[in-house]
Short mmCIF file of C-alpha atoms in Angstrom, two decimals:
data_model
loop_
_atom_site.label_atom_id
_atom_site.label_comp_id
_atom_site.label_asym_id
_atom_site.label_seq_id
_atom_site.Cartn_x
_atom_site.Cartn_y
_atom_site.Cartn_z
CA UNK A 1 7.88 -9.43 -12.17
CA UNK A 2 8.58 -6.90 -9.28
CA UNK A 3 11.04 -8.02 -6.67
CA UNK A 4 9.21 -7.78 -3.42
CA UNK A 5 11.46 -6.98 -0.33
CA UNK A 6 10.39 -7.33 3.41
CA UNK A 7 12.21 -5.61 6.13
CA UNK A 8 10.68 -7.08 9.32
CA UNK A 9 10.91 -5.35 12.66
CA UNK A 10 9.61 -8.48 14.16
CA UNK A 11 6.99 -6.73 16.28
CA UNK A 12 3.90 -8.67 15.40
CA UNK A 13 2.45 -11.99 16.34
CA UNK A 14 4.34 -14.65 14.16
CA UNK A 15 1.18 -16.66 13.70
CA UNK A 16 -0.60 -13.59 12.20
CA UNK A 17 2.30 -11.81 10.42
CA UNK A 18 1.58 -11.26 6.82
CA UNK A 19 5.28 -10.33 6.13
CA UNK A 20 6.38 -13.74 7.36
CA UNK A 21 3.67 -15.53 5.29
CA UNK A 22 4.60 -13.56 2.18
CA UNK A 23 8.31 -15.01 3.00
CA UNK A 24 7.02 -18.50 3.47
CA UNK A 25 5.03 -18.58 0.23
CA UNK A 26 7.85 -17.14 -1.76
CA UNK A 27 6.08 -13.88 -2.60
CA UNK A 28 8.80 -11.74 -1.05
CA UNK A 29 12.40 -11.95 0.04
CA UNK A 30 13.76 -10.66 3.19
CA UNK A 31 16.12 -7.76 3.79
CA UNK A 32 18.11 -8.61 6.98
CA UNK A 33 19.46 -4.96 7.23
CA UNK A 34 18.37 -1.59 5.98
CA UNK A 35 21.60 -1.41 3.99
CA UNK A 36 20.66 -4.40 2.00
CA UNK A 37 17.61 -2.72 0.53
CA UNK A 38 18.56 -1.86 -3.21
CA UNK A 39 19.34 1.73 -4.09
CA UNK A 40 16.45 3.58 -5.92
CA UNK A 41 13.85 0.86 -4.93
CA UNK A 42 10.29 2.02 -3.85
CA UNK A 43 9.53 1.95 -0.13
CA UNK A 44 5.92 1.82 0.97
CA UNK A 45 5.78 4.61 3.57
CA UNK A 46 2.76 6.31 5.30
CA UNK A 47 4.96 9.46 5.70
CA UNK A 48 5.67 10.03 1.96
CA UNK A 49 4.20 13.17 0.43
CA UNK A 50 4.02 11.33 -2.97
CA UNK A 51 1.45 8.76 -3.80
CA UNK A 52 2.47 5.58 -5.47
CA UNK A 53 1.58 5.62 -9.29
CA UNK A 54 2.31 3.56 -12.31
CA UNK A 55 5.00 6.16 -13.06
CA UNK A 56 7.01 4.40 -10.25
CA UNK A 57 7.41 1.32 -12.29
CA UNK A 58 11.11 1.81 -13.07
CA UNK A 59 12.13 2.31 -9.33
CA UNK A 60 9.78 -0.64 -8.35
CA UNK A 61 11.82 -3.00 -10.74
CA UNK A 62 14.72 -2.45 -8.42
CA UNK A 63 12.44 -3.61 -5.53
CA UNK A 64 9.30 -2.92 -3.87
CA UNK A 65 9.88 -2.61 -0.08
CA UNK A 66 7.48 -3.07 2.78
CA UNK A 67 8.60 -2.27 6.25
CA UNK A 68 6.81 -4.69 8.56
CA UNK A 69 5.97 -3.09 12.05
CA UNK A 70 2.98 -2.63 13.92
CA UNK A 71 0.76 0.44 13.57
CA UNK A 72 1.31 1.07 17.28
CA UNK A 73 4.97 1.59 16.62
CA UNK A 74 4.55 3.53 13.28
CA UNK A 75 6.50 6.45 14.58
CA UNK A 76 9.79 4.35 14.59
CA UNK A 77 9.15 3.73 10.83
CA UNK A 78 12.92 3.56 9.29
CA UNK A 79 13.61 6.24 6.86
CA UNK A 80 16.04 5.53 3.89
CA UNK A 81 17.77 8.10 1.90
CA UNK A 82 18.75 5.79 -0.84
CA UNK A 83 15.12 4.77 -1.68
CA UNK A 84 12.00 6.43 -3.08
CA UNK A 85 9.39 6.59 -0.42
CA UNK A 86 5.75 6.31 -1.88
CA UNK A 87 2.44 6.28 0.03
CA UNK A 88 -0.49 4.20 -0.98
CA UNK A 89 -3.68 6.16 -1.82
CA UNK A 90 -6.95 5.69 0.18
CA UNK A 91 -7.90 1.98 0.45
CA UNK A 92 -9.83 0.05 3.00
CA UNK A 93 -8.20 -2.90 5.09
CA UNK A 94 -10.04 -6.35 4.83
CA UNK A 95 -7.82 -8.23 7.28
CA UNK A 96 -9.53 -9.47 10.38
CA UNK A 97 -7.74 -7.03 12.70
CA UNK A 98 -8.49 -3.74 10.98
CA UNK A 99 -11.32 -4.65 8.68
CA UNK A 100 -12.91 -1.71 7.03
CA UNK A 101 -10.48 0.92 8.57
CA UNK A 102 -9.15 3.19 5.92
CA UNK A 103 -5.31 3.23 5.32
CA UNK A 104 -4.37 0.64 8.12
CA UNK A 105 -3.45 -2.16 5.81
CA UNK A 106 -1.29 -5.05 6.84
CA UNK A 107 2.01 -5.60 4.95
CA UNK A 108 0.54 -8.12 2.56
CA UNK A 109 -2.48 -5.95 1.65
CA UNK A 110 -0.12 -3.17 1.00
CA UNK A 111 2.16 -5.04 -1.31
CA UNK A 112 -0.82 -6.50 -3.04
CA UNK A 113 -2.21 -2.97 -3.77
CA UNK A 114 1.13 -1.60 -4.77
CA UNK A 115 1.58 -4.42 -7.41
CA UNK A 116 -1.79 -3.74 -8.80
CA UNK A 117 -1.32 -0.03 -8.99
CA UNK A 118 1.99 -0.58 -10.60
CA UNK A 119 0.33 -2.74 -13.28
CA UNK A 120 1.53 -6.02 -12.03
CA UNK A 121 -2.01 -7.42 -11.74
CA UNK A 122 -0.90 -11.14 -12.28
CA UNK A 123 1.64 -10.85 -9.53
CA UNK A 124 -0.94 -9.18 -7.23
CA UNK A 125 -3.22 -12.01 -7.94
CA UNK A 126 -0.87 -14.61 -6.32
CA UNK A 127 -1.94 -13.19 -2.99
CA UNK A 128 -5.54 -14.21 -3.54
CA UNK A 129 -5.10 -17.93 -2.85
CA UNK A 130 -2.49 -17.35 0.08
CA UNK A 131 -4.46 -14.98 2.30
CA UNK A 132 -8.01 -15.69 3.01
CA UNK A 133 -8.88 -11.97 3.33
CA UNK A 134 -7.47 -11.05 -0.17
CA UNK A 135 -10.58 -11.63 -2.14
CA UNK A 136 -12.55 -9.36 0.25
CA UNK A 137 -9.63 -6.82 -0.15
CA UNK A 138 -10.20 -6.83 -3.98
CA UNK A 139 -14.19 -6.72 -3.42
CA UNK A 140 -13.57 -3.65 -1.21
CA UNK A 141 -11.02 -1.81 -3.21
CA UNK A 142 -11.08 -3.31 -6.69
CA UNK A 143 -12.54 -0.33 -8.47
CA UNK A 144 -10.28 2.08 -6.78
CA UNK A 145 -7.21 -0.02 -7.56
CA UNK A 146 -8.29 -0.20 -11.16
CA UNK A 147 -8.71 3.69 -11.28
CA UNK A 148 -5.38 4.28 -9.60
CA UNK A 149 -3.49 1.81 -11.97
CA UNK A 150 -4.67 3.78 -14.90
CA UNK A 151 -3.37 7.17 -13.50
CA UNK A 152 -0.41 8.69 -15.14
CA UNK A 153 1.48 9.99 -12.18
CA UNK A 154 1.29 10.68 -8.33
CA UNK A 155 -0.79 13.93 -9.04
CA UNK A 156 -3.48 12.01 -10.75
CA UNK A 157 -3.67 9.30 -8.00
CA UNK A 158 -4.26 11.87 -5.48
CA UNK A 159 -6.83 13.55 -7.83
CA UNK A 160 -8.73 10.21 -8.02
CA UNK A 161 -8.20 9.60 -4.27
CA UNK A 162 -9.95 12.95 -3.73
CA UNK A 163 -12.86 11.95 -6.04
CA UNK A 164 -13.37 8.84 -4.07
CA UNK A 165 -13.26 10.73 -0.67
CA UNK A 166 -15.69 13.25 -1.91
CA UNK A 167 -18.06 10.56 -3.09
CA UNK A 168 -18.04 9.12 0.49
CA UNK A 169 -18.31 12.39 2.55
CA UNK A 170 -20.26 14.36 0.02
CA UNK A 171 -19.66 17.86 -1.39
CA UNK A 172 -17.89 20.19 0.95
CA UNK A 173 -20.31 22.86 2.36
CA UNK A 174 -20.19 26.08 0.48
CA UNK A 175 -19.37 28.77 3.10
CA UNK A 176 -21.34 31.39 1.11
CA UNK A 177 -24.49 29.23 1.49
CA UNK A 178 -24.42 29.01 5.20
CA UNK A 179 -24.57 32.69 5.69
CA UNK A 180 -28.08 32.94 4.04
#
């Protein structure tokens, strides 16, 4: 079991806040200050240059941290020197606010995906009955999450992500062909 930790910036509507619901349902514990986040834990960050992979399990056992703030205020994302920042790979949001948008996950979607990638599939499944969008999240992303969870490291996750993106947008145009 991975300890899930929420640092809540209290920027979203409390009625729609998935971080608050994770706390309410006992799926996470709250970090009241940045200093209370365990050293060496994994912080999910859209600014990290390393993708989360199963290789991060040892750090995640110290804590999997989600910083809850709105996408409109993402530039104010807290940076921690004593934690390991990791970005999630390409995934689609299924929540009502950002449905279908790539990489604009809410906090619960991010945690659910991270747990799955880290191999904690039973813990990730605990979200299915607590969030009405969670089954749709798995329908949209299940194959990708399964592939990411089999990667050996961040580099392989990025390679798998690239294959998915290429399948969506197609083969990049060959510059030599366009000169014919």
